[in-house]
XYZ file of C-alpha atoms in Angstrom:
774
model
C 6.498 -15.748 -34.735
C 10.187 -15.963 -35.887
C 10.745 -17.358 -39.375
C 14.277 -18.621 -38.946
C 16.850 -19.221 -36.169
C 19.041 -16.246 -35.788
C 22.616 -16.962 -34.712
C 22.747 -13.701 -32.876
C 19.719 -14.722 -30.887
C 21.415 -18.047 -29.854
C 24.421 -15.983 -28.725
C 22.065 -13.824 -26.595
C 20.636 -16.993 -25.131
C 23.888 -18.529 -24.365
C 25.280 -15.366 -22.592
C 22.071 -14.687 -20.520
C 21.294 -11.616 -22.375
C 18.256 -13.048 -24.385
C 15.095 -11.156 -23.596
C 12.731 -12.717 -26.181
C 14.035 -16.351 -26.297
C 10.442 -17.502 -27.115
C 10.850 -16.255 -30.476
C 13.606 -18.778 -31.126
C 12.721 -21.745 -28.943
C 9.588 -23.811 -28.930
C 7.317 -24.546 -31.755
C 6.859 -21.811 -34.471
C 4.818 -21.919 -37.658
C 7.138 -21.020 -40.717
C 5.018 -19.016 -43.336
C 7.573 -19.411 -46.021
C 7.941 -23.180 -45.809
C 4.539 -23.852 -44.186
C 6.144 -26.025 -41.728
C 6.472 -25.946 -37.997
C 9.875 -25.572 -36.559
C 10.762 -27.038 -33.184
C 13.823 -25.788 -31.205
C 15.089 -26.981 -27.791
C 18.102 -26.758 -25.560
C 19.460 -30.079 -24.316
C 23.222 -29.656 -24.270
C 24.067 -32.930 -22.656
C 21.498 -35.267 -24.351
C 22.603 -38.069 -26.569
C 19.653 -37.567 -28.937
C 16.390 -35.669 -29.092
C 13.354 -36.184 -31.303
C 9.728 -34.891 -31.642
C 6.960 -37.196 -30.922
C 3.260 -36.712 -30.964
C -0.093 -37.707 -32.456
C 1.044 -36.929 -35.982
C 3.668 -39.692 -35.888
C 2.100 -42.013 -33.337
C 4.560 -41.152 -30.769
C 7.368 -42.949 -32.639
C 10.841 -41.532 -31.430
C 12.455 -42.588 -34.704
C 9.969 -40.643 -36.880
C 11.343 -37.075 -36.456
C 14.925 -37.082 -34.980
C 16.248 -33.556 -34.412
C 19.584 -32.138 -35.434
C 21.832 -30.708 -32.599
C 24.689 -28.375 -32.879
C 27.783 -28.110 -30.881
C 26.041 -26.023 -28.190
C 23.429 -28.610 -27.694
C 20.582 -26.750 -29.443
C 18.364 -29.228 -31.270
C 15.862 -28.202 -34.194
C 13.786 -29.746 -36.945
C 10.995 -28.661 -39.175
C 7.902 -30.818 -39.560
C 5.071 -30.386 -42.165
C 1.510 -31.141 -42.060
C 0.809 -30.123 -38.417
C -2.206 -28.140 -37.220
C -2.979 -25.912 -34.399
C -3.786 -28.075 -31.308
C -1.723 -31.034 -32.173
C -0.070 -32.847 -29.207
C 3.648 -33.209 -28.990
C 6.639 -33.920 -26.763
C 10.398 -34.228 -26.832
C 11.786 -37.743 -26.553
C 15.211 -37.179 -24.922
C 17.840 -39.664 -24.530
C 19.720 -38.396 -21.547
C 23.388 -38.169 -20.622
C 22.600 -40.688 -17.918
C 21.326 -43.201 -20.422
C 17.687 -42.853 -19.441
C 15.022 -41.843 -22.015
C 12.352 -39.400 -21.000
C 9.281 -37.802 -22.629
C 9.551 -34.115 -21.910
C 7.135 -31.355 -22.235
C 8.483 -28.335 -24.257
C 9.817 -25.752 -21.766
C 8.715 -23.001 -24.234
C 5.133 -24.449 -25.021
C 2.696 -21.738 -25.486
C -0.127 -24.286 -24.478
C -0.556 -27.718 -23.049
C -3.080 -30.391 -22.151
C -5.059 -30.044 -19.067
C -3.744 -32.083 -16.073
C -3.378 -34.970 -15.493
C -2.260 -35.117 -19.088
C 1.106 -33.364 -19.769
C 1.675 -33.160 -23.656
C 2.379 -29.760 -25.226
C 0.178 -28.297 -28.111
C 1.075 -26.773 -31.212
C -0.214 -23.195 -31.059
C 0.115 -19.653 -32.350
C -1.282 -16.267 -31.390
C -2.285 -14.760 -34.742
C -5.973 -14.846 -34.331
C -6.711 -12.449 -31.380
C -7.285 -8.668 -31.887
C -6.342 -6.407 -29.015
C -8.198 -3.220 -28.209
C -6.468 -1.881 -25.069
C -4.149 0.462 -26.777
C -5.328 3.512 -24.742
C -4.845 1.704 -21.304
C -1.358 0.572 -22.333
C -0.549 4.340 -23.350
C -1.798 5.536 -19.862
C -0.209 2.680 -17.793
C 3.023 4.648 -16.910
C 0.786 7.496 -15.240
C -1.636 5.073 -13.754
C 0.924 2.890 -12.062
C 3.167 5.723 -10.870
C 4.057 5.688 -7.225
C 1.903 8.804 -6.494
C -1.151 7.002 -7.729
C -3.761 4.787 -5.761
C -3.296 1.077 -5.865
C -5.852 -1.282 -4.226
C -5.214 -4.798 -5.331
C -7.755 -7.719 -5.192
C -5.867 -10.980 -4.897
C -7.595 -14.090 -6.322
C -7.357 -17.603 -7.244
C -9.332 -18.062 -10.524
C -10.495 -21.597 -9.879
C -12.243 -21.114 -6.441
C -13.421 -17.439 -6.834
C -16.693 -18.803 -8.299
C -17.449 -22.209 -9.491
C -20.013 -23.706 -11.940
C -23.112 -25.150 -10.253
C -23.123 -27.877 -12.864
C -21.231 -30.782 -11.458
C -19.957 -31.808 -14.844
C -18.000 -28.655 -15.159
C -15.040 -28.082 -12.823
C -14.236 -24.491 -13.583
C -15.387 -21.400 -15.428
C -13.092 -20.457 -18.245
C -11.322 -17.212 -18.614
C -13.902 -15.499 -20.579
C -16.599 -16.401 -18.203
C -14.615 -15.328 -15.289
C -14.020 -11.916 -16.994
C -17.525 -11.283 -17.549
C -18.410 -11.840 -13.896
C -15.248 -10.324 -12.299
C -15.087 -7.068 -13.982
C -18.444 -5.708 -12.751
C -17.755 -6.860 -9.325
C -14.265 -5.226 -9.145
C -15.670 -2.019 -10.732
C -18.207 -2.012 -7.964
C -15.993 -2.534 -5.277
C -13.535 0.085 -6.586
C -10.437 -1.969 -6.980
C -7.774 -0.546 -9.220
C -5.630 -3.811 -9.739
C -6.395 -7.620 -9.813
C -3.644 -9.985 -8.844
C -3.908 -13.549 -10.173
C -2.321 -16.413 -8.299
C -0.220 -18.326 -10.722
C -1.829 -19.188 -14.086
C 1.452 -20.617 -15.685
C 0.831 -24.314 -16.340
C 1.347 -26.516 -13.286
C 0.435 -30.194 -12.600
C -0.624 -30.392 -8.956
C -3.773 -28.473 -8.004
C -2.938 -28.225 -4.276
C 0.339 -26.175 -5.307
C -2.213 -23.439 -6.207
C 0.258 -22.776 -9.295
C 3.476 -22.145 -7.312
C 5.148 -25.394 -8.787
C 5.363 -24.678 -12.437
C 6.163 -26.928 -15.388
C 5.061 -24.520 -18.251
C 6.822 -21.133 -18.058
C 5.337 -19.948 -21.196
C 1.806 -21.319 -21.254
C -1.415 -20.361 -19.290
C -3.093 -23.219 -17.559
C -5.480 -25.146 -19.610
C -7.714 -25.560 -16.530
C -9.651 -22.332 -17.522
C -9.395 -22.282 -21.273
C -7.045 -21.425 -24.153
C -4.580 -18.559 -24.605
C -7.167 -16.665 -26.549
C -9.568 -16.758 -23.716
C -6.840 -15.450 -21.292
C -6.159 -12.637 -23.827
C -9.836 -11.929 -23.739
C -9.810 -11.602 -20.055
C -6.843 -9.220 -19.987
C -8.164 -7.073 -22.777
C -11.547 -6.743 -21.024
C -9.965 -5.820 -17.796
C -7.884 -3.239 -19.408
C -10.944 -1.722 -21.181
C -12.451 -1.471 -17.720
C -9.433 0.386 -16.511
C -8.274 -2.418 -14.196
C -4.498 -3.444 -14.224
C -3.448 -7.041 -14.095
C -0.573 -8.547 -11.809
C 0.494 -12.086 -12.428
C 2.110 -14.273 -9.675
C 5.372 -15.574 -11.182
C 7.563 -18.137 -9.719
C 11.242 -18.112 -10.772
C 12.541 -19.403 -7.445
C 11.945 -23.103 -7.729
C 10.178 -25.934 -10.010
C 8.880 -29.311 -9.249
C 10.563 -32.671 -9.807
C 7.922 -33.993 -12.145
C 9.039 -36.416 -14.759
C 7.669 -34.335 -17.774
C 9.196 -30.938 -16.556
C 12.504 -29.216 -16.329
C 14.034 -31.636 -13.715
C 16.872 -33.688 -15.228
C 15.843 -32.445 -18.773
C 18.754 -33.938 -20.694
C 19.738 -36.502 -18.111
C 21.681 -33.811 -15.982
C 20.938 -30.707 -14.000
C 20.840 -28.035 -16.738
C 18.293 -25.890 -14.915
C 19.242 -26.642 -11.325
C 22.390 -27.477 -9.403
C 23.966 -30.856 -9.325
C 24.954 -30.338 -5.662
C 21.615 -31.027 -3.692
C 22.712 -28.568 -1.031
C 22.623 -25.833 -3.643
C 19.858 -27.271 -5.893
C 17.135 -28.362 -3.644
C 14.514 -26.681 -1.240
C 13.764 -29.419 1.488
C 10.819 -27.683 2.945
C 9.066 -27.662 -0.390
C 10.444 -30.791 -2.075
C 11.309 -28.714 -5.009
C 14.526 -27.810 -7.023
C 16.284 -24.495 -7.068
C 17.132 -22.711 -10.200
C 20.808 -22.194 -11.056
C 21.198 -18.536 -11.769
C 24.789 -18.798 -12.466
C 23.980 -20.395 -15.706
C 23.442 -17.734 -18.336
C 20.870 -19.932 -20.169
C 18.758 -20.137 -17.129
C 18.739 -16.406 -16.867
C 17.629 -16.170 -20.471
C 14.903 -18.644 -20.003
C 13.405 -17.034 -16.980
C 13.773 -13.339 -17.993
C 12.236 -14.195 -21.384
C 9.303 -15.823 -19.580
C 8.416 -12.720 -17.764
C 9.001 -10.552 -20.833
C 6.665 -13.032 -22.764
C 3.704 -12.335 -20.524
C 4.329 -8.657 -20.715
C 4.575 -8.789 -24.555
C 2.103 -11.442 -25.692
C -0.501 -11.108 -22.770
C -0.190 -7.434 -21.966
C 0.418 -8.225 -18.344
C 0.881 -4.997 -16.267
C 3.192 -6.471 -13.504
C 4.484 -9.591 -11.872
C 4.656 -10.472 -8.084
C 7.705 -12.662 -7.595
C 7.034 -15.288 -5.046
C 9.592 -16.387 -2.541
C 12.292 -13.788 -3.205
C 13.864 -14.628 0.225
C 14.427 -18.213 -0.967
C 16.441 -16.822 -3.944
C 18.481 -14.384 -1.962
C 19.638 -16.546 0.888
C 21.641 -19.753 0.357
C 20.569 -21.104 3.796
C 16.733 -20.146 3.375
C 14.666 -22.940 5.004
C 17.774 -25.086 5.491
C 19.486 -26.488 8.504
C 23.310 -26.529 9.103
C 24.965 -28.858 6.551
C 22.114 -28.544 4.069
C 23.644 -25.500 2.349
C 26.976 -24.340 0.982
C 28.018 -20.832 2.110
C 30.140 -18.538 -0.061
C 33.920 -18.585 0.225
C 33.752 -15.477 2.334
C 31.409 -17.336 4.746
C 28.269 -15.188 3.870
C 24.952 -16.615 2.928
C 23.749 -14.407 0.071
C 23.121 -15.879 -3.200
C 25.028 -13.267 -5.396
C 23.944 -15.150 -8.587
C 20.265 -14.597 -7.713
C 20.991 -10.802 -6.874
C 22.492 -10.552 -10.359
C 19.534 -12.262 -11.936
C 16.860 -10.160 -10.182
C 18.656 -6.900 -11.093
C 18.762 -8.019 -14.814
C 15.095 -9.037 -14.614
C 13.870 -5.777 -13.230
C 16.025 -3.759 -15.535
C 14.660 -5.574 -18.588
C 10.941 -5.271 -17.594
C 10.860 -1.866 -16.286
C 13.061 -0.425 -19.013
C 11.180 -2.179 -21.916
C 7.556 -1.648 -20.744
C 6.468 1.808 -19.523
C 4.875 1.591 -16.129
C 5.442 -2.245 -15.593
C 5.375 -3.149 -11.971
C 7.766 -5.803 -10.374
C 6.681 -6.706 -6.820
C 8.882 -8.722 -4.397
C 7.371 -11.120 -1.728
C 10.430 -10.743 0.527
C 10.273 -11.306 4.225
C 13.508 -10.253 5.588
C 15.434 -6.970 6.054
C 17.489 -7.242 2.944
C 18.333 -3.601 1.842
C 17.188 -1.707 -1.005
C 14.879 -4.251 -2.483
C 12.891 -1.540 -4.214
C 15.092 1.010 -6.122
C 15.618 2.666 -9.500
C 16.785 -0.013 -12.020
C 20.139 1.908 -12.349
C 20.919 1.820 -8.762
C 23.901 -0.371 -8.374
C 23.151 -1.051 -4.779
C 19.400 -1.892 -5.283
C 17.578 -4.994 -6.643
C 15.335 -2.691 -8.849
C 11.789 -3.813 -7.689
C 8.899 -1.357 -7.940
C 7.308 -2.546 -4.564
C 7.904 -4.864 -1.792
C 5.121 -6.571 0.291
C 5.407 -5.330 3.847
C 5.266 -8.733 5.495
C 6.122 -7.039 8.971
C 3.146 -4.846 8.914
C 0.846 -7.867 8.016
C 2.213 -10.050 10.899
C 2.242 -7.135 13.530
C -1.011 -5.879 12.925
C -2.848 -9.185 12.826
C -0.831 -10.170 16.082
C -2.202 -7.040 17.666
C -5.802 -7.475 16.669
C -5.865 -11.053 17.951
C -4.977 -9.965 21.359
C -7.649 -9.218 24.148
C -8.011 -5.429 24.007
C -6.946 -5.564 27.768
C -3.440 -6.583 26.777
C -3.114 -4.256 23.763
C -1.678 -1.456 25.779
C 1.128 -3.710 26.531
C 1.839 -4.443 22.974
C 1.289 -0.962 21.592
C 4.407 -1.211 19.597
C 2.973 -3.865 17.314
C 0.549 -1.457 15.890
C 2.835 1.634 15.510
C 6.291 0.153 14.689
C 5.659 -0.070 10.980
C 6.061 3.733 10.702
C 9.609 3.355 11.983
C 10.641 1.814 8.608
C 7.586 2.885 6.382
C 9.899 4.817 3.999
C 12.798 2.365 3.758
C 11.107 0.694 0.747
C 8.163 1.222 -1.506
C 5.589 -0.884 0.307
C 2.299 -2.787 -0.358
C 0.349 -3.722 2.804
C -0.843 -7.243 2.043
C -3.482 -9.396 3.723
C -2.884 -12.228 1.321
C -3.846 -15.827 0.827
C -1.047 -17.092 2.953
C -2.608 -15.499 5.935
C -6.011 -17.327 5.586
C -4.935 -21.093 5.031
C -3.514 -24.002 6.928
C -5.246 -23.431 10.183
C -4.432 -19.626 10.520
C -8.047 -18.634 10.387
C -9.865 -16.179 8.194
C -9.490 -12.500 8.524
C -12.693 -12.163 10.542
C -11.999 -15.003 12.700
C -8.512 -13.713 13.705
C -10.323 -10.851 15.533
C -10.753 -11.122 19.174
C -14.257 -11.145 20.825
C -17.833 -12.200 20.163
C -19.556 -11.777 16.779
C -20.209 -7.993 16.588
C -16.897 -7.271 18.190
C -15.096 -9.276 15.554
C -16.737 -7.288 12.882
C -16.114 -3.929 14.559
C -12.463 -4.767 15.036
C -11.940 -5.972 11.327
C -13.638 -2.560 10.239
C -11.154 -0.762 12.372
C -8.297 -2.668 11.155
C -9.120 -2.070 7.569
C -9.676 1.505 8.103
C -6.267 1.789 9.844
C -4.740 0.004 6.874
C -6.242 2.259 4.277
C -5.117 5.347 5.889
C -1.653 3.894 6.616
C 1.123 4.695 4.016
C 1.524 2.064 1.384
C -0.470 0.562 -1.334
C -3.320 -1.956 -0.456
C -3.832 -5.730 -1.102
C -6.660 -7.959 -0.053
C -7.291 -11.592 -0.715
C -10.725 -12.569 -1.984
C -13.205 -13.335 0.817
C -11.704 -10.781 2.957
C -13.939 -8.097 1.486
C -17.172 -9.546 2.947
C -15.605 -11.167 6.160
C -15.826 -14.733 5.146
C -15.698 -16.901 8.264
C -14.067 -20.003 7.004
C -10.662 -20.252 5.691
C -9.934 -20.112 2.031
C -10.590 -23.649 0.641
C -8.700 -24.603 -2.436
C -11.442 -26.920 -3.703
C -14.647 -24.908 -3.011
C -15.827 -21.478 -4.028
C -16.262 -18.470 -1.699
C -19.276 -18.332 0.517
C -21.015 -15.723 -1.605
C -24.363 -16.624 0.103
C -23.110 -14.689 3.075
C -23.667 -11.344 1.372
C -27.244 -12.088 0.386
C -28.444 -13.881 3.449
C -26.583 -12.098 6.299
C -26.878 -8.235 6.843
C -23.715 -8.027 8.742
C -21.691 -9.491 5.907
C -23.381 -7.404 3.260
C -22.748 -4.148 5.387
C -19.177 -5.195 5.722
C -18.983 -5.550 1.984
C -20.244 -2.143 1.472
C -17.695 -0.920 4.032
C -14.859 -2.141 1.926
C -16.230 -0.578 -1.095
C -16.472 2.761 0.713
C -12.752 2.446 1.782
C -11.793 1.895 -1.846
C -13.957 4.928 -3.047
C -12.375 7.258 -0.395
C -8.894 5.804 -1.031
C -9.082 6.617 -4.820
C -10.713 9.888 -4.490
C -8.685 11.506 -1.694
C -5.161 12.232 -2.849
C -3.945 12.771 0.840
C -4.314 9.045 1.300
C -1.966 8.047 -1.552
C 0.043 10.685 -3.165
C 2.812 10.950 -0.626
C 3.025 7.104 0.357
C 6.821 7.226 -0.147
C 7.490 10.723 1.328
C 7.641 11.354 5.176
C 5.959 14.791 4.417
C 2.730 12.898 3.824
C 2.291 11.555 7.258
C 2.253 13.203 10.802
C 1.621 11.437 14.149
C -0.908 13.224 16.409
C -1.223 10.476 18.900
C 1.350 7.717 18.734
C 2.098 6.628 22.331
C -1.336 6.572 23.902
C -0.910 2.987 24.901
C -3.058 3.071 27.876
C -6.223 3.878 25.767
C -5.054 1.935 22.556
C -5.773 5.051 20.633
C -3.963 6.300 17.435
C -4.339 9.477 15.661
C -2.400 10.650 12.533
C -2.671 12.987 9.632
C -2.246 12.042 5.893
C -1.256 14.945 3.607
C -1.461 15.276 -0.106
C 0.921 17.122 -2.378
C 1.113 20.965 -2.089
C -0.185 22.864 -5.168
C 0.231 26.609 -5.895
C -2.918 28.525 -4.852
C -4.551 25.667 -3.080
C -4.483 24.491 0.403
C -2.731 21.193 1.205
C -5.370 18.415 1.453
C -5.184 16.684 4.895
C -7.167 13.730 6.467
C -7.172 12.882 10.058
C -7.481 9.275 11.038
C -8.296 8.325 14.625
C -8.439 4.534 15.735
C -9.830 3.371 19.014
C -8.751 -0.343 19.277
C -10.546 -0.837 22.664
C -14.274 -1.795 23.379
C -14.454 1.354 25.449
C -15.891 4.605 24.360
C -13.716 7.732 25.075
C -15.881 10.827 25.197
C -14.607 14.035 24.052
C -11.148 12.739 23.437
C -8.394 15.400 22.751
C -6.705 14.933 19.424
C -3.919 17.629 19.229
C -3.627 19.394 15.996
C -0.917 21.789 14.732
C -3.318 24.579 13.808
C -6.866 25.942 14.408
C -9.047 23.851 12.130
C -12.474 22.819 11.063
C -13.052 19.105 10.628
C -15.623 17.296 8.631
C -16.217 13.581 8.996
C -15.979 11.401 5.770
C -15.817 8.029 7.299
C -17.063 6.320 10.400
C -16.937 2.795 10.852
C -19.706 2.684 13.518
C -22.345 3.704 10.836
C -25.480 1.519 10.632
C -24.847 1.075 6.920
C -21.424 -0.442 7.700
C -22.711 -2.832 10.291
C -22.097 -0.672 13.310
C -24.636 0.221 16.002
C -25.197 3.732 14.749
C -23.630 5.500 17.714
C -21.227 7.600 15.855
C -18.680 10.337 16.324
C -19.373 13.989 15.637
C -20.025 15.016 12.169
C -18.221 18.467 12.350
C -15.705 19.453 14.825
C -13.803 22.765 15.538
C -10.530 22.771 17.360
C -10.238 24.425 20.769
C -7.388 25.795 22.823
C -6.626 23.383 25.624
C -4.369 23.540 28.516
C -1.432 21.209 28.458
C 0.766 20.482 31.564
C 4.383 21.464 31.025
C 7.713 21.094 32.626
C 8.279 22.589 36.133
C 4.578 23.215 36.505
C 4.243 25.668 33.647
C 1.235 25.021 31.447
C 0.967 25.686 27.689
C -1.809 25.756 25.190
C -2.454 23.931 21.920
C -5.171 23.321 19.487
C -7.154 20.157 19.916
C -10.275 18.451 18.366
C -12.575 16.967 20.930
C -13.989 13.798 19.395
C -16.044 10.987 20.867
C -14.287 7.823 20.049
C -16.774 4.829 19.728
C -15.720 1.310 20.733
C -13.417 -0.500 18.242
C -13.820 2.201 15.655
C -12.036 4.386 13.061
C -12.992 7.868 11.907
C -11.586 9.909 9.132
C -11.979 13.790 9.106
C -11.042 16.304 6.299
C -9.158 18.989 7.913
C -9.598 22.769 6.749
C -7.203 24.968 8.604
C -8.500 28.258 9.758
C -6.347 31.310 9.488
C -5.566 32.983 12.768
C -4.978 36.710 13.266
C -1.225 37.398 13.590
C -0.083 38.223 16.998
C 1.938 41.399 17.806
C 5.546 40.432 18.223
C 6.924 40.804 21.842
C 9.434 43.428 20.899
C 6.750 45.526 19.341
C 4.672 45.139 22.629
C 7.556 46.211 24.728
C 8.174 49.366 22.645
C 4.508 50.231 22.895
C 4.665 49.905 26.555
C 7.673 52.179 26.892
C 6.000 54.885 24.647
C 2.916 54.658 26.842
C 4.940 55.136 29.990
C 6.694 58.242 28.619
C 3.453 59.670 27.372
C 1.834 59.023 30.858
C 4.646 60.951 32.567
C 4.388 63.892 30.291
C 0.694 64.270 30.570
C 0.380 63.753 34.378
C 0.177 67.564 35.008
C -2.704 67.835 32.851
C -4.741 65.240 34.620
C -3.978 66.962 37.927
C -5.600 70.361 36.912
C -8.682 69.668 38.940
C -8.730 68.455 42.552
C -11.709 66.264 41.560
C -10.357 64.841 38.325
C -8.049 62.114 39.750
C -10.616 60.715 41.735
C -12.965 60.536 38.864
C -10.311 59.092 36.693
C -9.634 56.263 39.282
C -13.313 55.509 39.839
C -13.929 55.328 36.047
C -10.829 53.077 35.427
C -11.725 50.763 38.278
C -15.355 50.424 37.104
C -14.369 49.841 33.428
C -11.326 47.687 34.004
C -12.530 45.282 36.626
C -15.228 43.521 34.319
C -12.620 43.304 31.478
C -10.144 41.380 33.651
C -12.964 39.071 34.850
C -14.188 38.382 31.324
C -10.519 37.760 30.076
C -9.903 35.132 32.747
C -13.068 33.311 31.791
C -12.114 33.193 28.079
C -8.667 31.575 28.893
C -10.584 28.458 30.129
C -13.018 28.072 27.341
C -11.976 30.145 24.149
C -9.242 29.666 21.679
C -6.330 32.152 21.522
C -8.042 33.870 18.457
C -11.253 34.388 20.381
C -9.430 35.861 23.427
C -7.982 38.528 21.170
C -11.380 39.372 19.727
C -12.973 39.784 23.254
C -10.099 41.914 24.427
C -10.288 44.107 21.457
C -14.091 44.583 21.678
C -13.934 45.401 25.406
C -11.606 48.403 24.917
C -13.108 51.988 24.855
C -13.389 53.265 21.219
C -11.048 56.242 20.549
C -11.913 59.472 18.648
C -10.096 62.416 17.327
C -6.579 62.616 15.885
C -3.829 60.002 16.302
C -2.150 62.388 18.746
C -4.752 61.705 21.281
C -4.442 57.938 21.310
C -1.293 57.719 23.321
C -2.828 59.891 25.933
C -5.752 57.574 26.271
C -3.381 54.364 26.383
C -1.289 56.055 28.925
C -4.230 56.823 31.021
C -5.607 53.345 30.916
C -2.038 51.996 31.676
C -1.534 54.291 34.759
C -5.193 53.675 36.006
C -4.440 49.865 35.754
C -1.228 50.220 37.523
C -3.013 52.300 40.324
C -5.653 49.721 40.716
C -3.317 46.950 40.920
C -0.979 48.720 43.599
C -3.859 50.421 45.471
C -4.774 49.431 49.049
C -8.289 49.387 50.361
C -9.764 52.934 50.183
C -10.817 54.660 53.430
C -12.215 57.995 54.104
C -8.761 59.167 55.601
C -6.744 58.179 52.685
C -9.209 59.928 50.188
C -8.861 63.103 52.133
C -5.013 62.904 52.368
C -4.642 62.254 48.658
C -6.914 65.233 47.672
C -4.867 67.530 49.948
C -1.602 66.390 48.441
C -3.019 67.082 44.802
C -4.041 70.496 45.755
C -0.711 71.313 47.137
C 1.019 70.139 43.778
C -1.359 72.132 41.749
C -0.643 75.240 43.622
C 3.096 74.869 43.134
C 2.812 74.649 39.176
C 2.921 77.668 37.087
C -0.478 78.732 35.655
C 0.763 78.821 32.074
C 1.532 75.175 32.203
C -1.843 74.307 33.812
C -3.503 76.091 31.099
C -1.517 74.472 28.343
C -2.445 71.092 29.915
C -6.099 71.958 30.040
C -6.075 72.804 26.402
């Protein structure tokens, strides 16, 4: 890497501005001198020397030269790749310690702890196209389905002499699997070097080296390169919150607390037995930020998930009264950590296009996700929605009988869904330490558990937010994750229910990636609309996900309906805004997915249904009548049907007024013959009565658009000029009025009416009568 130490680089390191400190510190081959240069920061050490196989671990063989700032350096010749070394540090406290290189690129496999001389010149990358497309691929409006995994226990060799597969072998097995299952991203639990297996990598001693458990740095490069060629992004769990107390690590590196706090109330985490980084030291910020930049630069990582962000943000996290020191103003926010996180996110996201930073943060700290130039935000790309995870699992663990009393647990997430850019995680933390596997968390007997988990996953994939699932959850492994054994892959081959569930998750991923309505507007309230939110008594939810609007195209919409009870609801009314045609694209009750095959309707048309209103006044709305199967979820694509525009109320009133005037002006013409009125009445009565009866029947069973069609078809056809049309309308209106007001007809009334008509006709001038007849 770097040929010589640049004083400007040292200045950046000392002021917290270094972003590539790994080019200066650590062990680097110098092409000009053909030596290896070692550089380390130990400001309070009395002396430092390099020891290793090459000098028989003799502290006197290669003493380092330190400057006034405590930066020690030396060049040694004759070294080769893979040679072991450590720093022998005589500390300020008078104690001598053998320390691993904090900037080592590779180390021995535990329990050994020595660093190794290493370089990266031999690997050739071929993922340029992927890197160039990463910004678009990882934009907020793109799908993100993450497979979280632990490399050591995903699959393990059958050969007892081998403990783990290496990075290359894992890649060759993992990529076809992820491709088949439809995942877009893979998240690796920490691969930075760590000494204790049961920490799962969350207690790091080597912030610049991948763990030797699974092979060499070149092997890791191969895995990332091949994943990129397959179109799969890689997210790395990264731990800048705390570090272990191991003798060879960062703790008391030069006999003082250069990486942590001297005051244990600030510098220790009692729950974990670890030490907390001191973000107030600029060198610590340079060390950590450069570590994250190193993995983006050298290993082409596409994102990092930062573990335990809450432990960084709060001075009293996991501590009792007297175990922490509050700020001078009495608050508990770690402002130095806030500054560090902002600097970290700015460096990564501004340097690497499309790079993701993800926070595991479990409190309501505001604006965790924001633009990097937002002075009030932390600058993360995404935040894990821990509240959604806990609430949804709590709800599904309940006896369905009691879910109606806890309905808020399953709908509350939408109250804050747009406050951050969220990922919905079912992570490793939820399937360990006696919490039970995902399938075992579900209430009920064997088949009910599977149906419940299918319903929960279906709800999650339709819910706004990106998706994350820990390995084993995709085929409903019954046992918790075991950190010393591989997953129970035999379940897929030997048990139909697990195999079917496996296919169900693959189908969810396929739909999620191919239906923009499920992801395009995750961060926009316009992409979600409740249709049934408060139906607690039936534990039914319904909502619509919407895609972006495009000129000349209808907006894509998907209806999701969930029934979280073991009861079937037949022809359940799902209200929709407009008249629509629905086509089913997912049903969790399908036989192929492990259901009983009793499924909801394939196609549904909305109907107009009566809805009780205030003060006894009813109204009508569009609704899809869907049979909801027990413990199920269904997706329907919505195609809205255009309805014929209704005539405005003012226009109708104007028409009625003109009809009335026309009727009064034409009345003499109708009275020209003594027999004409009776015939008109009889004809109107015989033609109008059936229409009224038919219209009443339509209200009960037909949508509004159909009522309009029936009425228009029942009206008599008109002929002749337009001037004749008002006369016909007037005649119909007058006849209808007469029918409505007319009392039961008797012989006496008919005779009386005819006599009155004859009298009126006799009084009219003959000329007018002739004109009326014409």
